[in-house]
Short mmCIF file of C-alpha atoms and ligand atoms in Angstrom, two decimals:
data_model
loop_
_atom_site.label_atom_id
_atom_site.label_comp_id
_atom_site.label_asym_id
_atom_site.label_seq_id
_atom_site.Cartn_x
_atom_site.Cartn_y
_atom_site.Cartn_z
CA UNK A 1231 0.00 0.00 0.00
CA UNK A 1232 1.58 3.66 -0.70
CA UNK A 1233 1.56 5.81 2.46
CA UNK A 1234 1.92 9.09 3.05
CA UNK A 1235 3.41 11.65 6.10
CA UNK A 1236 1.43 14.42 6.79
CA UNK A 1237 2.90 16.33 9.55
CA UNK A 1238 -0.31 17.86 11.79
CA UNK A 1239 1.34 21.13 13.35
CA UNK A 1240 3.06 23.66 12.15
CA UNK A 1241 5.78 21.65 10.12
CA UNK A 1242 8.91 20.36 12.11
CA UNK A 1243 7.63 17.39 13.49
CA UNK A 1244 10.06 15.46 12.20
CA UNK A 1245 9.04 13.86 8.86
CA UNK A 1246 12.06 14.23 7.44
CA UNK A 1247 13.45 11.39 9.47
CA UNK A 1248 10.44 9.15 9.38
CA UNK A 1249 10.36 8.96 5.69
CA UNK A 1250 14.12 8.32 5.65
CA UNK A 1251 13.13 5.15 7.92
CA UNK A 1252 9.90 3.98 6.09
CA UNK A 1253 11.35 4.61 2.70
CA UNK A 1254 13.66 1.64 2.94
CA UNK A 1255 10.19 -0.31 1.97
CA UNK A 1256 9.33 2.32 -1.15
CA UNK A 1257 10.07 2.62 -4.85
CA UNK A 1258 9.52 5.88 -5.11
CA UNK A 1259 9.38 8.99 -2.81
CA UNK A 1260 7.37 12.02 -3.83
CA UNK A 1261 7.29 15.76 -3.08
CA UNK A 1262 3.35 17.16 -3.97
CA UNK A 1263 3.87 20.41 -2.58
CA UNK A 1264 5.52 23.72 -0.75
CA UNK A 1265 9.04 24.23 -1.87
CA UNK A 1266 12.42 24.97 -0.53
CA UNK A 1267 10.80 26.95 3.00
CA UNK A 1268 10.56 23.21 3.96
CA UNK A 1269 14.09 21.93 5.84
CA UNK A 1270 15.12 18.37 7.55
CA UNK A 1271 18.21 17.07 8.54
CA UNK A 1272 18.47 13.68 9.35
CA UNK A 1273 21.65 11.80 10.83
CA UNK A 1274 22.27 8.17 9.29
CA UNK A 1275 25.60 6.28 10.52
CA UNK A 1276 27.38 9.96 11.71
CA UNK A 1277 26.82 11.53 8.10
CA UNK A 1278 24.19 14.68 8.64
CA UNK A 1279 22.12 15.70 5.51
CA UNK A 1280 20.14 18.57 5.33
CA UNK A 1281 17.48 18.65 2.59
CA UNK A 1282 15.17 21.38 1.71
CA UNK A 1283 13.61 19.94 -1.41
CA UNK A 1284 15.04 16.47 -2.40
CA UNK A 1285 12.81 14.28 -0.33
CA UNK A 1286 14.59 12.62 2.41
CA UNK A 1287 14.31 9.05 0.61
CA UNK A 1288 17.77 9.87 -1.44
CA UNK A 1289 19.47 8.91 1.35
CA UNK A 1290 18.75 4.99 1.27
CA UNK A 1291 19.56 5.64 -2.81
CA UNK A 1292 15.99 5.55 -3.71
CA UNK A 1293 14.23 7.56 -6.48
CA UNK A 1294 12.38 10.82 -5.38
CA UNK A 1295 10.28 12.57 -7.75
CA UNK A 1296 9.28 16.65 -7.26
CA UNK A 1297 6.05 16.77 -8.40
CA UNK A 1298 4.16 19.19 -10.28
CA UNK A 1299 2.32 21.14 -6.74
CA UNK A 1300 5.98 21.85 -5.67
CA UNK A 1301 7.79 25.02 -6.34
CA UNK A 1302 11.43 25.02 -7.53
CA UNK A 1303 13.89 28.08 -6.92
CA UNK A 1304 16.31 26.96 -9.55
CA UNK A 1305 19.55 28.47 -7.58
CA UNK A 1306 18.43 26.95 -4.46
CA UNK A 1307 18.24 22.85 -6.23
CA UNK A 1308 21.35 23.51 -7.80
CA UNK A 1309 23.11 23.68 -4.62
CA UNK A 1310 21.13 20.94 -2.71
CA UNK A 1311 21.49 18.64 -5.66
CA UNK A 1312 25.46 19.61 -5.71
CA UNK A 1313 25.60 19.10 -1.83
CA UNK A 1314 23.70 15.32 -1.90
CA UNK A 1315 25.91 14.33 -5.04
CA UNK A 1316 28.99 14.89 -2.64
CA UNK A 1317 27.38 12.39 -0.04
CA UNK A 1318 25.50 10.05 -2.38
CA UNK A 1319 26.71 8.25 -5.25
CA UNK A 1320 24.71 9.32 -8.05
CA UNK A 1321 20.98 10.35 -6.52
CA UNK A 1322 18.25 9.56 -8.22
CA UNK A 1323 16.08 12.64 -8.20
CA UNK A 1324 13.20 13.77 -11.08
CA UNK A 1325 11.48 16.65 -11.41
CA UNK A 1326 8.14 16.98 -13.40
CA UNK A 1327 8.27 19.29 -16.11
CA UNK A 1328 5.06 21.12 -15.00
CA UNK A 1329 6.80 22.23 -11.68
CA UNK A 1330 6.74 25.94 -11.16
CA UNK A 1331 9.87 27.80 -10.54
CA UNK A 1332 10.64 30.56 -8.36
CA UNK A 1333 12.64 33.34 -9.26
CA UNK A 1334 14.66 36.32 -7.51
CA UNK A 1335 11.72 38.77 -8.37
CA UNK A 1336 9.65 36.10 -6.08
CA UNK A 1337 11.72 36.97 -3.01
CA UNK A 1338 11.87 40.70 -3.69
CA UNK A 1339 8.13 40.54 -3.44
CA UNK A 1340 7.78 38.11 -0.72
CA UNK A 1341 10.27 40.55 1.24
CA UNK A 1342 7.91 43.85 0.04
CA UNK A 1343 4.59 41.83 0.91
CA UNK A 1344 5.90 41.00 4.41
CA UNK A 1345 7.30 45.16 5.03
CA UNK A 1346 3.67 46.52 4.35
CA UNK A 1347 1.61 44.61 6.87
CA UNK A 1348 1.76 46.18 10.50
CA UNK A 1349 4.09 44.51 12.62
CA UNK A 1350 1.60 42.25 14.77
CA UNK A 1351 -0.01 41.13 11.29
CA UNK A 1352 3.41 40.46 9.77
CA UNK A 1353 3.07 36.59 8.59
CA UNK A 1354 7.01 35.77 9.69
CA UNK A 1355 7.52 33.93 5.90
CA UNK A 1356 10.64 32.01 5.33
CA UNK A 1357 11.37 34.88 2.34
CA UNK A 1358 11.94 32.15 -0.23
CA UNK A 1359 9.64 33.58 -2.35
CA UNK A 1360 6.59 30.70 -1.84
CA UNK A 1361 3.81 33.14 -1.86
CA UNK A 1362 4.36 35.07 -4.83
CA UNK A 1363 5.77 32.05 -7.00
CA UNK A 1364 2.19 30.24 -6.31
CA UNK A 1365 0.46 33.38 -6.54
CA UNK A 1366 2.45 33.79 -10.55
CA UNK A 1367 1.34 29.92 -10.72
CA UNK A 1368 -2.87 30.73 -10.12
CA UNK A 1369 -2.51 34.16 -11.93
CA UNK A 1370 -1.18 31.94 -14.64
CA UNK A 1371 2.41 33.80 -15.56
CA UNK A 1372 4.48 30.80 -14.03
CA UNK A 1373 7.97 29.97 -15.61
CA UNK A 1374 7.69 26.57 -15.78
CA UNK A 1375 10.37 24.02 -16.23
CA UNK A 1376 9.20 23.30 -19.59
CA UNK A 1377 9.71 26.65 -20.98
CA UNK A 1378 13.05 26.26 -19.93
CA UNK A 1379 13.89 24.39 -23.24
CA UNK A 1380 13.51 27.72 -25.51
CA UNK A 1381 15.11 31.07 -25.01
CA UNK A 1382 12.30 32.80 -27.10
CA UNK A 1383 9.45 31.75 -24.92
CA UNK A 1384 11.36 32.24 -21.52
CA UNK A 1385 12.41 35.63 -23.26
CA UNK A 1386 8.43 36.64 -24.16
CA UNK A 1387 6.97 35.38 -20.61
CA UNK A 1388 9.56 37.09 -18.47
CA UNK A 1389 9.21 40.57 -20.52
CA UNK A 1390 5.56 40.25 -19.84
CA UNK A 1391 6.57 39.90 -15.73
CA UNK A 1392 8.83 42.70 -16.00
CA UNK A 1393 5.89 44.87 -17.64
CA UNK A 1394 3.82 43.45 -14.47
CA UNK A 1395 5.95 43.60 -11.75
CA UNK A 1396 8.75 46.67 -12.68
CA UNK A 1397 6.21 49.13 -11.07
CA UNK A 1398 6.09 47.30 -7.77
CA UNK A 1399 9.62 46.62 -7.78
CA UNK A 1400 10.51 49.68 -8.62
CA UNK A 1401 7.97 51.57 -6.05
CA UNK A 1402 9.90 49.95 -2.92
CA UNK A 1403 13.28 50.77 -4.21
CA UNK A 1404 14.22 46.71 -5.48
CA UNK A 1405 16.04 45.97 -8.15
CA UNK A 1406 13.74 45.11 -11.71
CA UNK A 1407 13.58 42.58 -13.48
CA UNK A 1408 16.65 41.70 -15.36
CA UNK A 1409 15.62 39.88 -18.81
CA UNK A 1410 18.77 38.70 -20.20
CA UNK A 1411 19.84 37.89 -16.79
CA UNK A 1412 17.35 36.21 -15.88
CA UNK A 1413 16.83 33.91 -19.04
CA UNK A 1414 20.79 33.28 -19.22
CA UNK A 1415 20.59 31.56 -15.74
CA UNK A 1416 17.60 29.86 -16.92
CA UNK A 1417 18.75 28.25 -19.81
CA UNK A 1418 22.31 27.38 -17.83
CA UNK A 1419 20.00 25.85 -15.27
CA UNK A 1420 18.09 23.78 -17.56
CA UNK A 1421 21.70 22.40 -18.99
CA UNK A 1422 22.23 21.14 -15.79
CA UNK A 1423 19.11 19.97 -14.97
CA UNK A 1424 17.53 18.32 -18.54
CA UNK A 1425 18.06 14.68 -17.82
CA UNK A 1426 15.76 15.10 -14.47
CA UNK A 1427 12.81 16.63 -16.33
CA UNK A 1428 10.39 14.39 -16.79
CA UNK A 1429 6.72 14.53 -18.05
CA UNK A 1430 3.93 13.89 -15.95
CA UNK A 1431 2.23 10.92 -17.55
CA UNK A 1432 5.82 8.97 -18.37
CA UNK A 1433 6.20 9.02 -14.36
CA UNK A 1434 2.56 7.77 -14.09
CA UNK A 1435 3.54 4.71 -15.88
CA UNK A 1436 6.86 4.01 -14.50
CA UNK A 1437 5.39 3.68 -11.02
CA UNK A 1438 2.00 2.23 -11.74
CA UNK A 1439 2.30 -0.82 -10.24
CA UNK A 1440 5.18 -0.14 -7.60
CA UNK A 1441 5.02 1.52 -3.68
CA UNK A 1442 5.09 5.12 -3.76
CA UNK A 1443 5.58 7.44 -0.66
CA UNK A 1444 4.65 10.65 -0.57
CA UNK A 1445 6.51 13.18 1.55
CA UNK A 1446 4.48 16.69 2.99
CA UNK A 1447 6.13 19.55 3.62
CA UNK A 1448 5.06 21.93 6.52
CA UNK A 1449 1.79 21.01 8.33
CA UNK A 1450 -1.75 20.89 7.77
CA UNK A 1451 -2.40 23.97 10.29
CA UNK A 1452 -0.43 25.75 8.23
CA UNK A 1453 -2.50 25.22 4.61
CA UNK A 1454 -3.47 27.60 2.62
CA UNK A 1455 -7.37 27.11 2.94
CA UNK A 1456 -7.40 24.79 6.56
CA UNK A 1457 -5.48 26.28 8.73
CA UNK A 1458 -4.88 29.46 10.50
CA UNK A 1459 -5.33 32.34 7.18
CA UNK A 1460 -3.48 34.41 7.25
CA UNK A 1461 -0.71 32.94 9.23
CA UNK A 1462 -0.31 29.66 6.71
CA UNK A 1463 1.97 28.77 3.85
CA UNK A 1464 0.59 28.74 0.18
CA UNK A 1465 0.17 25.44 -0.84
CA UNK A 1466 -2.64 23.04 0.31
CA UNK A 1467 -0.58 20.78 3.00
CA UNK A 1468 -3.13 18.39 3.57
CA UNK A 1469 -2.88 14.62 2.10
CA UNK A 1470 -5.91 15.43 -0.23
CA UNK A 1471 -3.34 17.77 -2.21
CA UNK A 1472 -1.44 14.71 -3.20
CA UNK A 1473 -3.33 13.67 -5.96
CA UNK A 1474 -3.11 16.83 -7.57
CA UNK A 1475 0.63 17.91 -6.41
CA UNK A 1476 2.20 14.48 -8.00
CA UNK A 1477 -0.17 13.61 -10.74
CA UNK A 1478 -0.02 10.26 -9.51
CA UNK A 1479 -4.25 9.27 -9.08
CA UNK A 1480 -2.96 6.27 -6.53
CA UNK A 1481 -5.15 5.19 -3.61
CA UNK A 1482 -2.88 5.70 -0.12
CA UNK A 1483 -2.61 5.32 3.71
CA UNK A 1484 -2.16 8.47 5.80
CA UNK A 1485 0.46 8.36 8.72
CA UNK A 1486 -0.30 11.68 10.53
CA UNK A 1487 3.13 12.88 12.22
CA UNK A 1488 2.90 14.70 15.57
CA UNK A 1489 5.53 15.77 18.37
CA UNK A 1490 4.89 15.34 21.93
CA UNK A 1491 4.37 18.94 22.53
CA UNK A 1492 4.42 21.34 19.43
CA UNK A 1493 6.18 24.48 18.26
CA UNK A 1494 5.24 27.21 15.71
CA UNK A 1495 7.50 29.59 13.56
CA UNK A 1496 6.36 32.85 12.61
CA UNK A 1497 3.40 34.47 13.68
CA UNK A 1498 -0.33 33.35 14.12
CA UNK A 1499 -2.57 31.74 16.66
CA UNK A 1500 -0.95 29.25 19.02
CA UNK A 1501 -3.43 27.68 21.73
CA UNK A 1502 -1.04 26.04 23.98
CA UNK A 1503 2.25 27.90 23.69
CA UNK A 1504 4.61 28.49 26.81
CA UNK A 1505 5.79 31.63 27.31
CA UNK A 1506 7.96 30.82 29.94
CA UNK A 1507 10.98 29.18 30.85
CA UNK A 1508 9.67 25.77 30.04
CA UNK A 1509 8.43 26.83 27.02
CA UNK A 1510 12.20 28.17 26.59
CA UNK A 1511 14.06 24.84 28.21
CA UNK A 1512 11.90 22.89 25.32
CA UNK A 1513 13.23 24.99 22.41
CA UNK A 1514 16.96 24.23 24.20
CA UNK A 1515 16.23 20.72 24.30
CA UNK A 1516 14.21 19.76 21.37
CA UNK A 1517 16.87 22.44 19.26
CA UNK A 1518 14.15 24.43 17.93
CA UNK A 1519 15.88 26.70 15.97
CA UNK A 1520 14.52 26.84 12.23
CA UNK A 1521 16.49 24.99 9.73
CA UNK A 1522 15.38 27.53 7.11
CA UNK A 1523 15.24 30.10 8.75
CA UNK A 1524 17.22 29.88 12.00
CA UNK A 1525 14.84 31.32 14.02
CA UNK A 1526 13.79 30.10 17.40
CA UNK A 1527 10.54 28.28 17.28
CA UNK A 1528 7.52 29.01 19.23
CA UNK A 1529 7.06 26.24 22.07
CA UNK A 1530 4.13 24.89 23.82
CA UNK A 1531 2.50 21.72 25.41
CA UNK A 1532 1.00 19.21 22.60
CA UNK A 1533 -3.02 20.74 21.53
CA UNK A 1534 -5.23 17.92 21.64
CA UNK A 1535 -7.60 20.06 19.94
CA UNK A 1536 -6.07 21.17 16.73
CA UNK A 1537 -4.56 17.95 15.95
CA UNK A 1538 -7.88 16.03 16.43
CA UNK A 1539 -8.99 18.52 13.96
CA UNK A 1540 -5.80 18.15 11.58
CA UNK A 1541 -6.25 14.08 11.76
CA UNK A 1542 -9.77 14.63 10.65
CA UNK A 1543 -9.15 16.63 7.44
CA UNK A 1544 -5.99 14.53 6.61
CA UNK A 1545 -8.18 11.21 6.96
CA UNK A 1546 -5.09 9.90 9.31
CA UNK A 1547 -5.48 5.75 9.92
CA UNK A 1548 -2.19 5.66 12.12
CA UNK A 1549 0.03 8.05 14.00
CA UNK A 1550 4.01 9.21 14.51
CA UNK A 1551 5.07 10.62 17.57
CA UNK A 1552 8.09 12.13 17.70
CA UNK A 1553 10.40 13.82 20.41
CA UNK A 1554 8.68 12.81 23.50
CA UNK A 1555 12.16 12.35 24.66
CA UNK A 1556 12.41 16.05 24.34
CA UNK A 1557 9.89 16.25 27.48
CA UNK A 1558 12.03 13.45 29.74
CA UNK A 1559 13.11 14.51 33.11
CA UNK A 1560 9.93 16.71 33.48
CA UNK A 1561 8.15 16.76 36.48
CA UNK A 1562 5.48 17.15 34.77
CA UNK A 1563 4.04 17.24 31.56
CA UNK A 1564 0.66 18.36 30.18
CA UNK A 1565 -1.75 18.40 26.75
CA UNK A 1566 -4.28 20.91 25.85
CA UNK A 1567 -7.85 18.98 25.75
CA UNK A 1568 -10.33 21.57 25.11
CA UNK A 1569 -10.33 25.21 24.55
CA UNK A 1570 -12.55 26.34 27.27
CA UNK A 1571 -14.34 29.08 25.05
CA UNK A 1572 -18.03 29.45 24.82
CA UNK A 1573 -17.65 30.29 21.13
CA UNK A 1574 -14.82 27.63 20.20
CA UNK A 1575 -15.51 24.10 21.52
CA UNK A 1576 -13.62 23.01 18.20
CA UNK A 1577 -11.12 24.49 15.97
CA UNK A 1578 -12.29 27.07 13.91
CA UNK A 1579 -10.56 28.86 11.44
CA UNK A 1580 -12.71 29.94 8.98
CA UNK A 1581 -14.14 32.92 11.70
CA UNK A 1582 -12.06 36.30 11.50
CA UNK A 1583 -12.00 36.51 15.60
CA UNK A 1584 -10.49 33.16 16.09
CA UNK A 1585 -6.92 34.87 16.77
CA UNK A 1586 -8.09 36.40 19.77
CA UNK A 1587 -10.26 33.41 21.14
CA UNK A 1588 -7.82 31.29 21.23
CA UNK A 1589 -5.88 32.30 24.20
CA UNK A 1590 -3.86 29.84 26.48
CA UNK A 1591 -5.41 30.70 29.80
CA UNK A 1592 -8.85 30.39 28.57
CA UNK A 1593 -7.97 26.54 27.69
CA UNK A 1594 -8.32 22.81 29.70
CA UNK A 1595 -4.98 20.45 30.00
CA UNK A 1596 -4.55 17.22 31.46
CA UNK A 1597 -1.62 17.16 33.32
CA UNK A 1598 0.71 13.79 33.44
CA UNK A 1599 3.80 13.14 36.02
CA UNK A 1600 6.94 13.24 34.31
CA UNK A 1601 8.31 9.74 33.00
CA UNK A 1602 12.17 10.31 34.23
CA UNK A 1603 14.48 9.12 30.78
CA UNK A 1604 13.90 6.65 27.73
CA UNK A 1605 17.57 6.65 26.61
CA UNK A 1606 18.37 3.58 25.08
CA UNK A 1607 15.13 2.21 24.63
CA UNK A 1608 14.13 0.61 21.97
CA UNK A 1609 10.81 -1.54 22.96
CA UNK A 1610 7.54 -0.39 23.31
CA UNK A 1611 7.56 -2.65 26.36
CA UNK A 1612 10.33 -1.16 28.23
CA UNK A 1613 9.09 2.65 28.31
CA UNK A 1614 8.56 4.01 31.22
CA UNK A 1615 4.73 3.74 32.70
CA UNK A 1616 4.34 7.55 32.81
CA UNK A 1617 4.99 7.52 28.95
CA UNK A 1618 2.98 4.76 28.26
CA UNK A 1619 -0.07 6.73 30.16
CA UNK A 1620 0.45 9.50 28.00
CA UNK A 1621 0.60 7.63 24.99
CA UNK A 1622 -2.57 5.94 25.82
CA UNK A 1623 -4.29 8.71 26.48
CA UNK A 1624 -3.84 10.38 23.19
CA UNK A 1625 -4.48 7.68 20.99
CA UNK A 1626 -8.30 7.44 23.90
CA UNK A 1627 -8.40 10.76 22.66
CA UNK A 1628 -7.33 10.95 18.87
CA UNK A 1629 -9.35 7.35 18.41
CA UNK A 1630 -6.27 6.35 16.38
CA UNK A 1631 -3.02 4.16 16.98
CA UNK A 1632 0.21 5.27 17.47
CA UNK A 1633 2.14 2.92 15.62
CA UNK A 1634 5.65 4.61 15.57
CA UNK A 1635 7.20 6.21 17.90
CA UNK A 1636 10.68 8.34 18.12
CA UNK A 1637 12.83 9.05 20.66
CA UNK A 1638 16.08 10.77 18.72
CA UNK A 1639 17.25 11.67 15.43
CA UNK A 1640 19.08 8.33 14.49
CA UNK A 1641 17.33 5.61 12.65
CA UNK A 1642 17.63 3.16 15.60
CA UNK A 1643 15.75 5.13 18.27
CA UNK A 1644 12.58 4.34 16.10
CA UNK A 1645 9.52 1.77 17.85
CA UNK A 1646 7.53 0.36 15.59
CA UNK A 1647 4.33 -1.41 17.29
P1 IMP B 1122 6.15 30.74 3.73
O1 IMP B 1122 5.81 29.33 3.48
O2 IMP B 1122 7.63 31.04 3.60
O3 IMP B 1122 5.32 31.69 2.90
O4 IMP B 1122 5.80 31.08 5.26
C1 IMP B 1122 4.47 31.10 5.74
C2 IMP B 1122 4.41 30.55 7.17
O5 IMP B 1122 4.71 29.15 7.15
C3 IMP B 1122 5.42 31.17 8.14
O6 IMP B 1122 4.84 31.19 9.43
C4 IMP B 1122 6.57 30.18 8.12
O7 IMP B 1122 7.34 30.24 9.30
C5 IMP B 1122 5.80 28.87 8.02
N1 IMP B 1122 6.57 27.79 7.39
C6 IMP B 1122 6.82 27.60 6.10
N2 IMP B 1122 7.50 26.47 5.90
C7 IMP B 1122 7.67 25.90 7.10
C8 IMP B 1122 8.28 24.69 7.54
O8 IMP B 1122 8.78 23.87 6.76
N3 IMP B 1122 8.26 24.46 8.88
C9 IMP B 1122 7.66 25.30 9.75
N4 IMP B 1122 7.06 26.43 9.39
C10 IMP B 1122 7.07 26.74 8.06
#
């Protein structure tokens, strides 16, 4: 059966490692959407990789596929692609030729987009450029990667962005467009690039009959039209986007991916944040600091709540926990179980006064003693009883299984039940 990881935060929860451990079982592992504001690393035998696009599946030499609901900054692949080639013998990595790229103009905007709105409403993007290159995709002036093979059509649809987007540039003091620039690195990109293109349908064949994995990027509370709008990425997160972001109409199993408490980066409503110091000792412990962006993320307990609500639209049958090792040595730890608001028994996002309903002292936690250390274990069995409690009580809660849990970034502190 092909399965997919959904993470059901805010991104981070650690998918890139999972799918580097399930993928061993896969014969192909597929990006459907976001783009290069996504960022894993994942430790295997000593040897640290950090991916921001290639899906984390390279690393046990299988083929990973970008699909066409991903967008591609062209400078940005050329280095990741460079970096894994040093570490892995000849990666096999395709990218449809529908994918939509992202160019410098992209970031300019991003950067003008995010200077306009006050500073409480300010979204806190990655500033690669996501936004406005999916905005250019739906307002139909994408470069795609097809257009890459002739200088006079790249030359006509990048004049006709210039025309567009010169004014805007040029109103908060950014460079313009550059034309010849712009279509020179284009066309030396697609020299190094040509052998990965591949069309949708050829892909569709390939893979008909074999196990596919799709990868998400970021989380479902942070899609476009689900989660918290405003404060979300661009791209639909959620596992009903796969379809459509890989062009690959397969049936598949959804493993929701979760970590034992949850963090947030940028700005936007966060139920069960801590802003305190253990809110703080969690970031230090759990190393919260953005791999895109190297910002510290937001911290809180785990929101029983909102992930109810992201297993729901995701259609999750089994669960990933991650990082509860993160919380050992607590004295105690808690989870948000309802959001004690007369207008919000449930998430809500699609009400414009959700942001301020949403407060942390307003909501209900169950509170669990701490479950002293789980170093070195690798059984379900052997975890402490404290963890086990806590465990159990989610999965009472959630109404689905955890079947894999993780207690550190190598491979072998992964339970499988
Ligand atoms: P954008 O995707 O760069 O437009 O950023 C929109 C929001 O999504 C911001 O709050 C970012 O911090 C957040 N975001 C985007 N990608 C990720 C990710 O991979 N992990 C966590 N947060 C992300």
């Amino acid at each position: 059966m092909n399965k997919a990881v959904i993470g059901l935060q805010w991104g981070d929860e650690g998918k890139g490692k999972i799918v580097d451990y399930l993928s061993e079982d896969f014969d192909l592992v597929v990006r459907y959407q976001g783009g290069n504001n996504a960022g894993h690393t994942v430790i295997v035998d000593d040897i640290t990789y950090k991916l921001n696009l290639i899906p984390s599946g390279v690393i046990r030499g299988k083929v990973c596929y970008l699909g066409q609901g991903v967008v591609l900054d062209p400078k940005h692949f050329s280095k990741e692609f460079q970096q894994i080639k040093k570490k892995i013998n000849d990666p096999q990595v395709f990218l449809s030729s529908n994918i939509s790229l992202i160019l410098d103009y992209h970031k300019q905007l991003d950067k003008i987009n995010e200077s306009i709105l006050n500073p409480n409403k300010k979204i806190g993007t990655t500033s690669k450029g996501i936004g406005p290159a999916y905005q250019d995709k739906v307002g139909r002036k994408s470069i795609k990667l097809y257009d890459l093979k002739s200088k006079k059509i790249l030359e006509e649809k990048i004049n006709a962005i210039k025309k567009f987007y010169d004014p805007i540039l040029d109103n908060f003091n950014e460079l313009k467009v550059n034309v010849e620039q712009t279509v020179q690195d284009l066309l030396s990109f697609y020299d190094l690039v040509k052998e990965l293109i591949v069309d949708n349908s050829s892909i569709k064949k390939e893979y008909k009959n074999k196990k596919i994995l799709f990868e998400g990027a970021q989380g479902a509370l942070l899609d476009l039209d689900h989660g918290s709008y405003p404060f979300v990425t661009s791209s639909n997160t959620v596992s009903s986007n796969i379809v459509i972001g890989s062009a690959l109409q397969v049936d598949y199993k959804t493993i929701g991916i979760f970590k034992a408490y949850a963090t947030r980066v940028g700005n936007g409503p966060f139920p069960s944040e801590l802003v305190n110091e253990i809110g703080d000792y969690i970031a230090e412990k759990g190393l919260e600091i953005g791999t895109v962006t190297k910002r510290k993320r937001r911290c809180g307990w785990l929101d029983l709540v909102s992930l109810k609500y992201s297993c729901e639209i995701n259609r999750v049958s089994e669960l990933c926990m991650t990082k509860a090792d993160v919380l050992n040595n607590l004295s105690e730890v808690k989870v948000c179980k309802s959001y004690n608001s007369k207008d919000y028994e449930d998430i809500n996002f699609s009400e414009s006064n959700i942001l301020d309903s949403l407060l942390l002292e307003n909501n209900d936690f169950e509170v669990f003693p701490g479950w002293g250390d789980t170093k070195d274990l690798s059984k379900f069995e052997k975890l402490p009883d404290n963890l086990k409690k806590f465990i159990n009580y989610i999965e009472m809660y959630l109404n689905i299984p955890i079947k894999i849990i993780s207690l550190g970034p190598e491979r072998n502190q992964t339970i499988i039940r």
